[in-house]
Amino acid sequence: MTMTRRVFMKAGAAAVVGLGAVPRFLIRAAFAASENGNTNKKVLVAIFQRGAADGLNMVVPYGEQRYYAFRPTLAIQPPRRGSTESAIDLDGFFGLHPALAPFKPIYDGGRLAVVHAVGSPDNTRSHFDAQDFMESATPGLKGTPDGWLNRYLKATTQPQASPFRAVAIGQRLPRSLMGEAPAIAMGNITEFDVRGGPVSDTARVAFEAMYNGGMQDVLYAAGRETFTAMKMLKAANPAQYQPVNGASYPRGPFGMALQQVAQLIKADIGMEIAFADADGWDTHASQGAAQGQMANRLTEFSQTITAFHEDLGDRMRDVVLLTMSEFGRTARENGNRGTDHGHANVMFVLGGPVKGKKVYGQWPGLQPEQLFEQRDLAMTTDFREVLGEVLMRHLGLRDVGPVFPGYRVSTSRFRNIL
């Protein structure tokens, strides 16, 4: 029998077998597995908009005249009845980009909240450093060995946890989930299997028998847990999954990723943390306003998240979806009709426990003296306060101190989103 991908890891963790092209050094599987799903488990879905999304055009401060002075070709026009290319009013000052129109019913229904002028206190404009700082939740410190989600998992160790307690949909484990606690990365949940060309029951049984032969080292435990995970997924029958409630996911990578997250939630196999990337936000040139490059990305982004919300239906009462991006864009457009690397940004928080229909945060203004370094939207909410509130009030973590080393999260600074 030939195995095309066989990966075993010892770093206090476990193993994954047959995950297609997933690099071996970026995959972890769990020590222990629970055969029983938990239909009442709270779930956090973290979405990273890589490339620095333009928060000023996602949630438009149309009540701020300086916004229009700064962006003569990129500004989204104020709300206008009957227009499909103007901002969609939220509260008389802020409006959604028209490509985010699918969000409006969720916002009006009280399940979508916006946090504006949120971000990292570090002033780097490097994508690599800013993403590292946000995913490690230690701004300015490059040597942090683990991510904020992994530290949460470590702080809430569950001896009988499912091997699918923490899952990233993608070809590698994201920085947020790297660390000592077990987590899994998978490019496609239907390919989570032992692979050697076409997978036959005979091959699978033969391989499993290798681990029933009394081996006493780490490979035995790792192999057994891998097969437990495989059996759990097989029982969920992911290949036959059909979205419900009229949900239609876009066909791109982000749409397929969130559809798979919905599958795992509905399969009741113990998932608590899910992670997915939404790429393509680095709009230095030809960004576009109501139409164009960014609008296309926002259309896929909003349609995917809306489909996820519809697909889960009543299950959303136990789910919070959180979006983040490493930093925002400059207040002024540049000479290439784009925007450059900025500072503060926007986060969306969606789910049953969310106190939506509100734009949270303190608006700093766009006057020259109000800008960060005279060019960017200033930060008035540290992103760790939003993460901390979600961990405490949604997932029930009592002490967030271990998750945010070197920073004191205070409930007095929470925006009370949940």
mmCIF file of C-alpha atoms in Angstrom, residues 101-274:
data_model
loop_
_atom_site.group_PDB
_atom_site.id
_atom_site.type_symbol
_atom_site.label_atom_id
_atom_site.label_comp_id
_atom_site.label_asym_id
_atom_site.label_seq_id
_atom_site.Cartn_x
_atom_site.Cartn_y
_atom_site.Cartn_z
ATOM 1 C CA ALA A 101 -25.904 45.653 0.971
ATOM 2 C CA PRO A 102 -26.462 42.007 2.053
ATOM 3 C CA PHE A 103 -25.334 43.053 5.551
ATOM 4 C CA LYS A 104 -28.103 45.613 6.016
ATOM 5 C CA PRO A 105 -30.951 43.196 6.925
ATOM 6 C CA ILE A 106 -28.683 41.455 9.445
ATOM 7 C CA TYR A 107 -27.709 44.837 10.892
ATOM 8 C CA ASP A 108 -31.346 45.943 11.097
ATOM 9 C CA GLY A 109 -32.206 42.616 12.734
ATOM 10 C CA GLY A 110 -29.792 43.372 15.551
ATOM 11 C CA ARG A 111 -27.265 40.621 14.789
ATOM 12 C CA LEU A 112 -24.516 42.698 13.170
ATOM 13 C CA ALA A 113 -22.421 45.317 14.947
ATOM 14 C CA VAL A 114 -19.654 47.532 13.595
ATOM 15 C CA VAL A 115 -16.609 48.711 15.531
ATOM 16 C CA HIS A 116 -14.961 51.727 13.877
ATOM 17 C CA ALA A 117 -11.547 53.289 14.506
ATOM 18 C CA VAL A 118 -10.306 49.982 15.930
ATOM 19 C CA GLY A 119 -6.856 48.507 15.500
ATOM 20 C CA SER A 120 -3.383 47.975 16.865
ATOM 21 C CA PRO A 121 -1.468 50.622 18.805
ATOM 22 C CA ASP A 122 1.702 49.693 16.918
ATOM 23 C CA ASN A 123 2.448 52.087 14.059
ATOM 24 C CA THR A 124 4.019 49.631 11.626
ATOM 25 C CA ARG A 125 2.931 49.803 8.015
ATOM 26 C CA SER A 126 4.423 46.410 7.184
ATOM 27 C CA HIS A 127 1.827 43.791 6.240
ATOM 28 C CA PHE A 128 3.979 40.999 7.634
ATOM 29 C CA ASP A 129 4.655 42.659 10.988
ATOM 30 C CA ALA A 130 1.115 43.993 11.443
ATOM 31 C CA GLN A 131 -0.453 40.608 10.714
ATOM 32 C CA ASP A 132 2.000 38.955 13.086
ATOM 33 C CA PHE A 133 1.218 41.480 15.833
ATOM 34 C CA MET A 134 -2.532 41.110 15.418
ATOM 35 C CA GLU A 135 -2.505 37.318 15.263
ATOM 36 C CA SER A 136 -0.152 37.031 18.217
ATOM 37 C CA ALA A 137 -2.066 39.861 19.948
ATOM 38 C CA THR A 138 1.248 41.302 21.134
ATOM 39 C CA PRO A 139 1.733 44.520 19.113
ATOM 40 C CA GLY A 140 5.373 45.487 18.740
ATOM 41 C CA LEU A 141 6.733 42.112 19.904
ATOM 42 C CA LYS A 142 8.064 39.880 17.145
ATOM 43 C CA GLY A 143 9.266 37.043 19.365
ATOM 44 C CA THR A 144 5.890 35.834 20.660
ATOM 45 C CA PRO A 145 5.870 32.089 19.962
ATOM 46 C CA ASP A 146 2.111 31.487 19.820
ATOM 47 C CA GLY A 147 -1.142 33.039 18.630
ATOM 48 C CA TRP A 148 -4.025 34.487 20.626
ATOM 49 C CA LEU A 149 -6.458 31.745 19.677
ATOM 50 C CA ASN A 150 -3.975 29.039 20.614
ATOM 51 C CA ARG A 151 -3.414 30.670 24.002
ATOM 52 C CA TYR A 152 -7.180 30.640 24.519
ATOM 53 C CA LEU A 153 -7.244 26.920 23.753
ATOM 54 C CA LYS A 154 -4.340 26.316 26.114
ATOM 55 C CA ALA A 155 -6.029 28.315 28.888
ATOM 56 C CA THR A 156 -9.191 26.247 28.534
ATOM 57 C CA THR A 157 -7.710 22.784 28.069
ATOM 58 C CA GLN A 158 -10.370 20.104 27.733
ATOM 59 C CA PRO A 159 -9.074 16.537 28.283
ATOM 60 C CA GLN A 160 -11.915 15.061 26.232
ATOM 61 C CA ALA A 161 -11.924 17.723 23.535
ATOM 62 C CA SER A 162 -12.743 16.838 19.958
ATOM 63 C CA PRO A 163 -9.826 16.765 17.504
ATOM 64 C CA PHE A 164 -11.865 19.381 15.653
ATOM 65 C CA ARG A 165 -12.033 21.818 18.542
ATOM 66 C CA ALA A 166 -9.965 24.336 16.533
ATOM 67 C CA VAL A 167 -9.958 24.243 12.732
ATOM 68 C CA ALA A 168 -8.458 26.543 10.111
ATOM 69 C CA ILE A 169 -9.759 26.172 6.585
ATOM 70 C CA GLY A 170 -6.684 26.589 4.431
ATOM 71 C CA GLN A 171 -3.417 25.014 3.379
ATOM 72 C CA ARG A 172 -1.541 26.034 6.516
ATOM 73 C CA LEU A 173 -2.157 26.775 10.146
ATOM 74 C CA PRO A 174 -2.533 30.552 10.658
ATOM 75 C CA ARG A 175 -0.391 32.444 13.127
ATOM 76 C CA SER A 176 -3.438 32.885 15.387
ATOM 77 C CA LEU A 177 -3.658 29.119 15.994
ATOM 78 C CA MET A 178 0.039 28.278 16.254
ATOM 79 C CA GLY A 179 1.246 27.114 19.643
ATOM 80 C CA GLU A 180 1.182 24.245 22.091
ATOM 81 C CA ALA A 181 -2.552 23.541 21.996
ATOM 82 C CA PRO A 182 -3.785 21.165 19.278
ATOM 83 C CA ALA A 183 -5.326 22.659 16.143
ATOM 84 C CA ILE A 184 -5.968 21.411 12.624
ATOM 85 C CA ALA A 185 -5.526 23.030 9.214
ATOM 86 C CA MET A 186 -7.252 21.475 6.242
ATOM 87 C CA GLY A 187 -7.644 22.690 2.697
ATOM 88 C CA ASN A 188 -10.817 20.709 2.107
ATOM 89 C CA ILE A 189 -12.713 18.693 4.668
ATOM 90 C CA THR A 190 -13.682 16.054 2.092
ATOM 91 C CA GLU A 191 -9.968 15.281 1.631
ATOM 92 C CA PHE A 192 -9.269 14.688 5.300
ATOM 93 C CA ASP A 193 -8.393 11.004 4.884
ATOM 94 C CA VAL A 194 -5.682 8.449 4.316
ATOM 95 C CA ARG A 195 -4.763 8.828 0.685
ATOM 96 C CA GLY A 196 -3.024 6.559 -1.797
ATOM 97 C CA GLY A 197 -4.715 7.206 -5.083
ATOM 98 C CA PRO A 198 -8.377 6.222 -4.820
ATOM 99 C CA VAL A 199 -9.082 5.524 -1.157
ATOM 100 C CA SER A 200 -10.458 2.035 -0.613
ATOM 101 C CA ASP A 201 -11.889 0.615 2.581
ATOM 102 C CA THR A 202 -9.257 -2.135 2.345
ATOM 103 C CA ALA A 203 -6.407 0.396 2.306
ATOM 104 C CA ARG A 204 -7.868 2.341 5.200
ATOM 105 C CA VAL A 205 -8.399 -0.784 7.292
ATOM 106 C CA ALA A 206 -4.889 -2.032 6.508
ATOM 107 C CA PHE A 207 -3.343 1.266 7.527
ATOM 108 C CA GLU A 208 -5.375 1.423 10.715
ATOM 109 C CA ALA A 209 -4.275 -2.123 11.550
ATOM 110 C CA MET A 210 -0.695 -0.876 11.644
ATOM 111 C CA TYR A 211 -1.671 1.129 14.710
ATOM 112 C CA ASN A 212 -3.543 -1.715 16.380
ATOM 113 C CA GLY A 213 -0.393 -3.833 16.599
ATOM 114 C CA GLY A 214 0.643 -2.728 20.056
ATOM 115 C CA MET A 215 3.078 0.096 19.195
ATOM 116 C CA GLN A 216 3.854 1.973 22.389
ATOM 117 C CA ASP A 217 5.451 5.130 21.078
ATOM 118 C CA VAL A 218 3.899 8.436 20.085
ATOM 119 C CA LEU A 219 2.987 7.184 16.621
ATOM 120 C CA TYR A 220 0.470 4.790 18.101
ATOM 121 C CA ALA A 221 -1.443 7.499 19.965
ATOM 122 C CA ALA A 222 -1.162 9.913 17.049
ATOM 123 C CA GLY A 223 -2.406 7.346 14.565
ATOM 124 C CA ARG A 224 -5.370 6.365 16.715
ATOM 125 C CA GLU A 225 -6.462 9.986 17.162
ATOM 126 C CA THR A 226 -6.131 10.657 13.454
ATOM 127 C CA PHE A 227 -8.459 7.769 12.652
ATOM 128 C CA THR A 228 -10.903 8.946 15.287
ATOM 129 C CA ALA A 229 -11.002 12.321 13.535
ATOM 130 C CA MET A 230 -11.427 10.716 10.140
ATOM 131 C CA LYS A 231 -14.325 8.579 11.342
ATOM 132 C CA MET A 232 -16.051 11.628 12.826
ATOM 133 C CA LEU A 233 -15.842 13.496 9.545
ATOM 134 C CA LYS A 234 -16.964 10.484 7.529
ATOM 135 C CA ALA A 235 -20.035 10.160 9.737
ATOM 136 C CA ALA A 236 -20.842 13.826 9.028
ATOM 137 C CA ASN A 237 -20.861 12.984 5.274
ATOM 138 C CA PRO A 238 -19.383 16.333 4.133
ATOM 139 C CA ALA A 239 -19.424 15.414 0.436
ATOM 140 C CA GLN A 240 -23.234 15.411 0.463
ATOM 141 C CA TYR A 241 -23.682 18.723 2.250
ATOM 142 C CA GLN A 242 -26.402 21.062 1.001
ATOM 143 C CA PRO A 243 -26.872 24.614 2.360
ATOM 144 C CA VAL A 244 -30.372 25.423 3.578
ATOM 145 C CA ASN A 245 -32.651 28.457 3.998
ATOM 146 C CA GLY A 246 -31.856 29.619 0.476
ATOM 147 C CA ALA A 247 -28.185 30.190 1.295
ATOM 148 C CA SER A 248 -25.923 30.400 -1.750
ATOM 149 C CA TYR A 249 -22.185 30.640 -1.161
ATOM 150 C CA PRO A 250 -19.997 32.339 -3.776
ATOM 151 C CA ARG A 251 -17.743 29.896 -5.619
ATOM 152 C CA GLY A 252 -14.463 31.547 -4.619
ATOM 153 C CA PRO A 253 -12.050 30.323 -1.915
ATOM 154 C CA PHE A 254 -13.642 32.409 0.826
ATOM 155 C CA GLY A 255 -17.143 31.203 0.000
ATOM 156 C CA MET A 256 -16.024 27.589 -0.006
ATOM 157 C CA ALA A 257 -14.156 28.089 3.276
ATOM 158 C CA LEU A 258 -17.172 29.444 5.158
ATOM 159 C CA GLN A 259 -19.421 26.768 3.685
ATOM 160 C CA GLN A 260 -17.063 24.190 5.173
ATOM 161 C CA VAL A 261 -17.130 25.975 8.525
ATOM 162 C CA ALA A 262 -20.929 25.763 8.440
ATOM 163 C CA GLN A 263 -20.665 22.036 7.647
ATOM 164 C CA LEU A 264 -18.424 21.440 10.647
ATOM 165 C CA ILE A 265 -20.704 23.402 12.980
ATOM 166 C CA LYS A 266 -23.773 21.476 11.852
ATOM 167 C CA ALA A 267 -21.941 18.163 12.086
ATOM 168 C CA ASP A 268 -21.747 18.602 15.888
ATOM 169 C CA ILE A 269 -18.225 17.227 16.100
ATOM 170 C CA GLY A 270 -17.101 19.588 18.838
ATOM 171 C CA MET A 271 -15.701 22.564 16.921
ATOM 172 C CA GLU A 272 -15.284 25.683 19.061
ATOM 173 C CA ILE A 273 -12.850 27.828 17.031
ATOM 174 C CA ALA A 274 -12.858 28.239 13.248
#
